[in-house]
Coordinates of C-alpha atoms and ligand atoms in Angstrom, one line a residue:
M1200 CA -162.0 -162.1 142.1
T1201 CA -159.0 -163.4 144.3
A1202 CA -158.6 -161.2 147.5
Q1203 CA -156.4 -159.3 148.5
I1204 CA -154.6 -161.1 151.6
I1205 CA -152.8 -159.0 154.1
D1206 CA -150.7 -159.5 156.4
G1207 CA -150.9 -159.1 159.8
K1208 CA -147.6 -161.5 160.1
A1209 CA -145.1 -158.8 158.3
I1210 CA -146.8 -155.5 158.6
A1211 CA -146.6 -156.7 163.0
Q1212 CA -143.4 -157.1 162.3
Q1213 CA -143.0 -153.8 160.4
I1214 CA -144.0 -151.4 163.6
K1215 CA -141.6 -153.7 166.4
Q1216 CA -139.1 -152.7 164.5
Q1217 CA -139.9 -149.5 164.4
V1218 CA -141.0 -149.6 167.8
A1219 CA -137.1 -152.0 168.3
E1220 CA -134.7 -148.3 166.8
Q1221 CA -137.0 -145.6 169.0
V1222 CA -136.1 -147.6 171.8
K1223 CA -132.7 -147.0 171.5
Q1224 CA -132.7 -143.4 170.0
R1225 CA -134.2 -143.4 173.6
R1226 CA -131.5 -145.1 175.1
E1227 CA -128.7 -142.9 173.0
E1228 CA -130.6 -139.8 174.1
G1229 CA -130.0 -141.3 177.6
K1230 CA -133.4 -141.8 178.1
P1231 CA -135.3 -144.2 180.5
C1232 CA -135.8 -147.5 179.1
P1233 CA -139.0 -148.3 178.8
G1234 CA -140.5 -149.9 181.0
L1235 CA -143.8 -152.5 181.1
A1236 CA -145.9 -154.8 183.8
T1237 CA -147.3 -157.3 183.1
V1238 CA -150.5 -159.0 185.2
L1239 CA -151.5 -162.5 185.8
V1240 CA -154.3 -164.3 187.8
G1241 CA -154.7 -167.4 187.4
Q1242 CA -153.3 -170.0 185.3
D1243 CA -156.2 -169.8 182.5
P1244 CA -153.4 -171.3 179.9
A1245 CA -154.7 -169.2 176.9
S1246 CA -153.3 -165.8 179.0
Q1247 CA -151.0 -167.5 180.1
V1248 CA -149.7 -167.8 176.9
Y1249 CA -150.5 -165.0 175.5
V1250 CA -148.5 -163.1 178.7
R1251 CA -145.0 -164.8 177.8
S1252 CA -146.0 -163.9 174.1
K1253 CA -146.3 -160.2 175.3
H1254 CA -142.7 -160.0 177.7
R1255 CA -141.1 -162.0 174.2
A1256 CA -141.6 -159.0 172.4
C1257 CA -140.6 -156.7 174.7
Q1258 CA -137.5 -158.3 175.6
K1259 CA -137.0 -158.3 171.1
A1260 CA -138.0 -154.7 171.2
G1261 CA -135.8 -153.7 173.8
I1262 CA -138.7 -153.4 176.0
Q1263 CA -137.8 -154.3 179.9
S1264 CA -140.8 -156.2 181.2
F1265 CA -142.0 -156.6 184.5
S1266 CA -144.7 -159.7 186.1
H1267 CA -146.4 -160.6 188.4
E1268 CA -148.7 -163.9 189.2
L1269 CA -151.5 -164.5 191.5
A1270 CA -153.1 -167.0 192.7
A1271 CA -157.2 -167.1 190.8
D1272 CA -158.5 -166.3 194.9
V1273 CA -155.9 -163.3 195.4
P1274 CA -158.4 -160.8 197.7
Q1275 CA -159.3 -158.4 195.0
E1276 CA -157.7 -156.4 197.6
K1277 CA -154.1 -156.9 196.9
L1278 CA -154.3 -157.1 193.6
I1279 CA -155.9 -153.4 193.7
G1280 CA -152.6 -152.9 196.1
L1281 CA -150.3 -154.3 193.3
V1282 CA -151.3 -152.2 190.7
K1283 CA -150.8 -148.8 192.9
E1284 CA -147.3 -149.6 194.0
L1285 CA -146.9 -150.5 189.9
N1286 CA -148.8 -147.0 189.5
N1287 CA -145.6 -145.3 191.0
N1288 CA -143.2 -147.3 189.8
A1289 CA -141.8 -145.0 187.7
A1290 CA -139.7 -147.6 186.3
V1291 CA -142.9 -148.9 185.1
H1292 CA -144.4 -147.1 182.1
G1293 CA -147.4 -149.4 181.3
I1294 CA -149.5 -151.6 183.0
L1295 CA -151.4 -154.6 181.6
V1296 CA -153.6 -156.9 183.4
Q1297 CA -154.6 -159.5 181.6
L1298 CA -157.9 -160.1 180.5
P1299 CA -159.7 -162.5 181.5
L1300 CA -160.4 -161.4 185.1
P1301 CA -161.7 -164.7 187.4
D1302 CA -165.0 -163.9 188.1
N1303 CA -164.5 -163.2 191.8
L1304 CA -163.0 -159.6 191.2
D1305 CA -164.4 -156.9 189.3
D1306 CA -162.9 -156.5 186.9
E1307 CA -163.8 -152.3 186.4
A1308 CA -162.8 -151.3 189.6
V1309 CA -159.1 -152.8 189.2
L1310 CA -159.1 -151.5 185.5
N1311 CA -160.2 -148.2 187.3
T1312 CA -157.2 -148.1 189.7
V1313 CA -154.2 -148.5 186.9
S1314 CA -152.9 -145.2 186.0
I1315 CA -154.7 -144.3 182.5
Y1316 CA -150.9 -142.5 181.6
K1317 CA -150.2 -146.3 182.0
D1318 CA -153.0 -147.3 180.5
V1319 CA -151.2 -149.5 177.4
D1320 CA -153.7 -152.3 177.8
G1321 CA -156.6 -148.7 176.9
F1322 CA -159.3 -150.2 178.7
H1323 CA -159.8 -147.4 181.6
P1324 CA -163.1 -147.0 181.5
L1325 CA -161.9 -142.7 180.5
N1326 CA -159.8 -143.6 178.8
I1327 CA -162.7 -146.1 177.2
G1328 CA -165.1 -142.8 177.9
R1329 CA -163.2 -140.4 175.8
L1330 CA -163.1 -142.8 172.8
A1331 CA -166.9 -142.5 172.7
Q1332 CA -166.9 -139.4 172.9
K1333 CA -166.8 -136.4 170.1
G1334 CA -163.7 -133.6 170.5
R1335 CA -162.5 -135.8 173.4
E1336 CA -159.1 -137.8 173.1
P1337 CA -158.2 -140.8 175.0
L1338 CA -154.7 -141.8 176.1
F1339 CA -155.1 -144.6 174.7
T1340 CA -156.5 -147.4 172.4
P1341 CA -157.2 -150.3 172.4
C1342 CA -155.0 -152.5 171.3
T1343 CA -156.6 -155.4 169.1
P1344 CA -159.2 -152.3 168.2
T1345 CA -156.0 -149.9 166.4
G1346 CA -154.1 -152.8 165.0
I1347 CA -157.3 -153.2 163.2
I1348 CA -158.1 -150.5 161.9
Y1349 CA -154.0 -150.1 161.0
L1350 CA -154.3 -152.8 158.4
L1351 CA -157.6 -151.4 156.4
K1352 CA -155.8 -147.9 156.4
Q1353 CA -153.6 -150.4 154.6
V1354 CA -155.6 -151.2 151.5
L1355 CA -157.6 -147.8 152.6
P1356 CA -156.4 -145.6 153.0
S1357 CA -159.2 -142.8 153.9
L1358 CA -161.8 -145.0 155.9
E1359 CA -164.3 -141.5 155.1
G1360 CA -168.2 -142.5 154.6
R1361 CA -167.3 -146.3 154.2
Q1362 CA -169.9 -148.2 155.2
A1363 CA -168.8 -150.4 157.9
V1364 CA -170.1 -153.5 160.3
V1365 CA -168.6 -154.6 163.0
I1366 CA -169.9 -158.4 164.2
G1367 CA -169.4 -158.3 167.8
R1368 CA -170.6 -155.9 170.6
S1369 CA -167.8 -156.8 173.4
N1370 CA -165.4 -154.5 175.7
I1371 CA -162.5 -156.0 174.3
V1372 CA -162.5 -155.4 170.7
G1373 CA -166.1 -154.9 169.4
M1374 CA -167.4 -152.4 170.9
P1375 CA -163.9 -149.4 171.2
V1376 CA -162.9 -151.0 166.7
A1377 CA -166.6 -150.4 166.1
L1378 CA -166.1 -146.1 167.8
L1379 CA -162.1 -146.2 166.2
L1380 CA -164.0 -147.1 162.4
V1381 CA -166.9 -144.0 163.6
R1382 CA -164.0 -141.9 164.9
E1383 CA -162.0 -142.6 161.1
N1384 CA -165.8 -140.9 160.5
A1385 CA -167.4 -144.3 158.4
T1386 CA -170.7 -144.9 158.8
V1387 CA -170.6 -147.9 161.1
T1388 CA -173.2 -150.4 161.8
I1389 CA -173.1 -152.7 165.0
C1390 CA -174.8 -156.5 165.8
H1391 CA -174.4 -159.4 168.1
S1392 CA -176.1 -162.0 168.6
R1393 CA -179.8 -160.6 168.6
T1394 CA -179.0 -158.7 165.1
S1395 CA -182.5 -159.9 162.7
D1396 CA -181.5 -161.6 159.0
L1397 CA -177.5 -160.8 159.8
P1398 CA -176.5 -162.2 156.6
S1399 CA -178.7 -159.4 154.7
V1400 CA -176.7 -156.3 157.2
A1401 CA -173.5 -157.4 156.7
K1402 CA -174.3 -157.4 153.1
Q1403 CA -174.1 -153.9 153.1
A1404 CA -170.7 -153.4 153.8
D1405 CA -167.5 -152.2 152.2
I1406 CA -166.2 -153.0 156.0
L1407 CA -166.7 -155.9 157.4
V1408 CA -165.3 -156.2 160.5
A1409 CA -165.6 -160.2 162.4
A1410 CA -165.1 -160.8 165.8
I1411 CA -167.6 -163.2 167.3
G1412 CA -165.6 -166.2 168.1
R1413 CA -167.1 -168.5 165.9
P1414 CA -165.2 -170.3 163.1
E1415 CA -166.1 -169.6 159.8
M1416 CA -169.2 -168.2 160.4
V1417 CA -169.1 -165.1 157.9
R1418 CA -169.8 -167.2 154.3
A1419 CA -169.6 -165.8 151.4
K1420 CA -173.4 -165.0 150.1
W1421 CA -172.6 -162.5 153.6
V1422 CA -170.0 -160.6 151.5
K1423 CA -170.8 -157.1 149.1
P1424 CA -168.4 -158.1 146.3
G1425 CA -164.7 -155.5 146.5
A1426 CA -165.4 -155.6 151.5
V1427 CA -162.2 -155.5 153.3
V1428 CA -162.8 -158.7 155.1
I1429 CA -161.1 -158.3 158.8
D1430 CA -161.4 -161.2 160.7
V1431 CA -160.2 -161.2 164.3
G1432 CA -161.8 -164.4 165.1
V1433 CA -159.5 -167.2 166.6
N1434 CA -160.9 -170.5 167.3
R1435 CA -160.0 -173.8 167.2
V1436 CA -161.1 -177.1 165.4
E1437 CA -161.0 -180.2 165.5
D1438 CA -158.0 -181.7 163.6
A1439 CA -157.1 -185.5 163.2
T1440 CA -154.6 -184.7 161.1
R1441 CA -152.3 -183.0 163.2
E1442 CA -150.0 -183.5 164.9
R1443 CA -151.9 -181.3 168.1
G1444 CA -155.3 -182.9 167.3
Y1445 CA -156.3 -178.5 166.3
R1446 CA -156.2 -175.7 164.0
L1447 CA -157.3 -172.4 164.2
V1448 CA -159.4 -171.1 162.4
G1449 CA -160.9 -167.2 162.0
D1450 CA -164.9 -166.1 162.3
V1451 CA -165.0 -165.3 158.1
A1452 CA -164.7 -169.2 155.8
F1453 CA -162.1 -167.3 154.0
E1454 CA -161.8 -170.1 151.4
E1455 CA -165.2 -168.9 150.0
V1456 CA -165.4 -165.3 151.2
K1457 CA -160.8 -164.7 149.9
E1458 CA -164.1 -165.1 146.0
V1459 CA -165.6 -162.2 146.6
A1460 CA -163.8 -160.2 149.3
S1461 CA -160.8 -157.0 147.9
A1462 CA -159.3 -157.3 150.8
I1463 CA -158.9 -160.1 153.3
T1464 CA -157.0 -161.3 156.6
P1465 CA -155.9 -164.4 157.4
V1466 CA -156.1 -166.7 160.9
P1467 CA -153.3 -167.2 162.0
G1468 CA -151.7 -163.9 160.9
G1469 CA -153.6 -161.4 160.3
V1470 CA -155.5 -159.2 163.3
G1471 CA -153.6 -161.6 166.1
P1472 CA -150.2 -160.1 165.4
M1473 CA -151.2 -156.5 165.2
T1474 CA -151.9 -156.6 168.7
I1475 CA -148.7 -157.1 170.2
A1476 CA -147.0 -154.8 167.6
M1477 CA -150.4 -152.4 169.2
L1478 CA -148.9 -153.3 173.0
L1479 CA -145.2 -152.1 172.5
R1480 CA -145.5 -148.7 170.5
N1481 CA -148.8 -148.1 172.9
T1482 CA -145.6 -148.7 175.5
L1483 CA -143.5 -146.6 173.7
H1484 CA -146.0 -143.7 174.2
A1485 CA -146.9 -143.9 178.2
A1486 CA -142.8 -143.9 178.6
E1487 CA -142.8 -140.3 176.4
L1488 CA -145.5 -139.2 178.2
A1489 CA -144.0 -139.7 181.5
E1490 CA -141.2 -136.8 180.1
K1491 CA -144.2 -134.7 179.8
Ligands
NDP899 P1 -166.7 -162.1 173.2 O1 -167.3 -163.4 173.5 O2 -167.0 -161.0 173.8 O3 -167.3 -161.3 171.9 C1 -168.9 -162.0 170.9 C2 -169.5 -160.4 170.3 O4 -170.5 -162.8 169.3 C3 -171.0 -160.6 171.8 O5 -170.7 -159.2 171.2 C4 -171.6 -161.3 170.7 O6 -173.0 -161.8 170.7 C5 -171.6 -161.8 169.3 N1 -171.7 -162.8 169.4 C6 -171.9 -163.9 169.5 N2 -172.6 -165.2 168.5 C7 -173.4 -164.4 167.6 C8 -173.9 -165.0 166.3 N3 -174.7 -165.6 166.2 N4 -174.5 -164.0 165.9 C9 -174.5 -162.9 166.4 N5 -173.1 -162.1 167.0 C10 -173.1 -162.9 167.8 O7 -165.9 -161.5 172.3 P2 -164.2 -161.5 172.0 O8 -164.9 -160.1 171.6 O9 -163.3 -160.8 173.8 O10 -163.7 -162.3 170.6 C11 -164.5 -162.0 169.5 C12 -163.0 -163.4 169.3 O11 -162.1 -162.6 168.6 C13 -163.3 -164.4 169.7 O12 -162.3 -165.0 168.7 C14 -161.6 -163.5 169.7 O13 -161.3 -165.4 170.3 C15 -161.1 -162.9 169.1 N6 -160.2 -162.4 169.7 C16 -159.2 -162.7 168.9 C17 -157.7 -161.3 169.2 C18 -156.9 -161.1 168.5 O14 -155.4 -160.5 168.6 N7 -156.6 -162.0 167.4 C19 -159.3 -160.1 170.1 C20 -159.3 -160.6 170.8 C21 -160.3 -160.7 170.1 P3 -173.6 -160.4 171.9 O15 -173.1 -159.0 172.6 O16 -175.5 -160.6 172.2 O17 -173.9 -161.7 173.5

């Protein structure tokens, strides 16, 4: 069997288009343009690339974006002061503090300052807490995990009763995707670096999500035939044949796993593009919340 390739790039493009149409319609109805403020602290090149691409995507969707860049040694109070200002700025509907923050800053305190109504990244402790609790509704859910659920539903309209295994328990991906899968009534196992016999746990999965950060770690023999495999990892591996000297690979050995799985996301072009699409959707939602 050769797996269906889940084309995250095309799916994300459709979502971006839908957001752009809704933004246009809002403008025609005389409603304010949705606004997203990004806060970038320090000079981390990957974070700079991510933030730039978020601004570009906003521009294409007709969303206004505001960029704030601070030095890596910015005092905590100054960063918190900026977030408070953005909370009070009516043109800003969503606030995104690019993570990770430099070590000298307390990310929990900063995320706690973001208004829950503007928490388009879904990382405010209250939104995460609501996500973890039955019967409570977060106002926003984190972008990459929400994008993963969206991709899964393209191939499995109902996730109910499925055995899902998530490898990785980070605050950004592993844990929130596991919580979202529970909300979808999947039966979820969360694995991490201390899990014993990871391959045999992974092999139980109807849905296998790899969010590890280890190039091509998940092998074909770890995968149950017919499983749906979502590869979140983005890893650089040296490649002298490429002009830039490296290529990007996921956490899954794509070429061999696609012969066992029923559907799989590629890297690049799988989960990655969904993150920004979900951010645009959350920003539109924030603008709608501001009118309630
Ligand atoms: P983290 O480093 O924060 O977390 C990695 C997780 O993997 C941890 O829970 C860790 O376990 C677990 N892990 C590490 N090594 C092993 C191992 N040998 N066996 C089992 N588990 C292991 O990473 P992130 O969650 O932030 O990111 C994961 C990957 O996803 C990265 O490649 C990142 O670049 C990518 N990513 C992609 C995004 C996208 O938009 N496509 C967005 C965000 C991330 P433990 O907790 O025990 O340490």
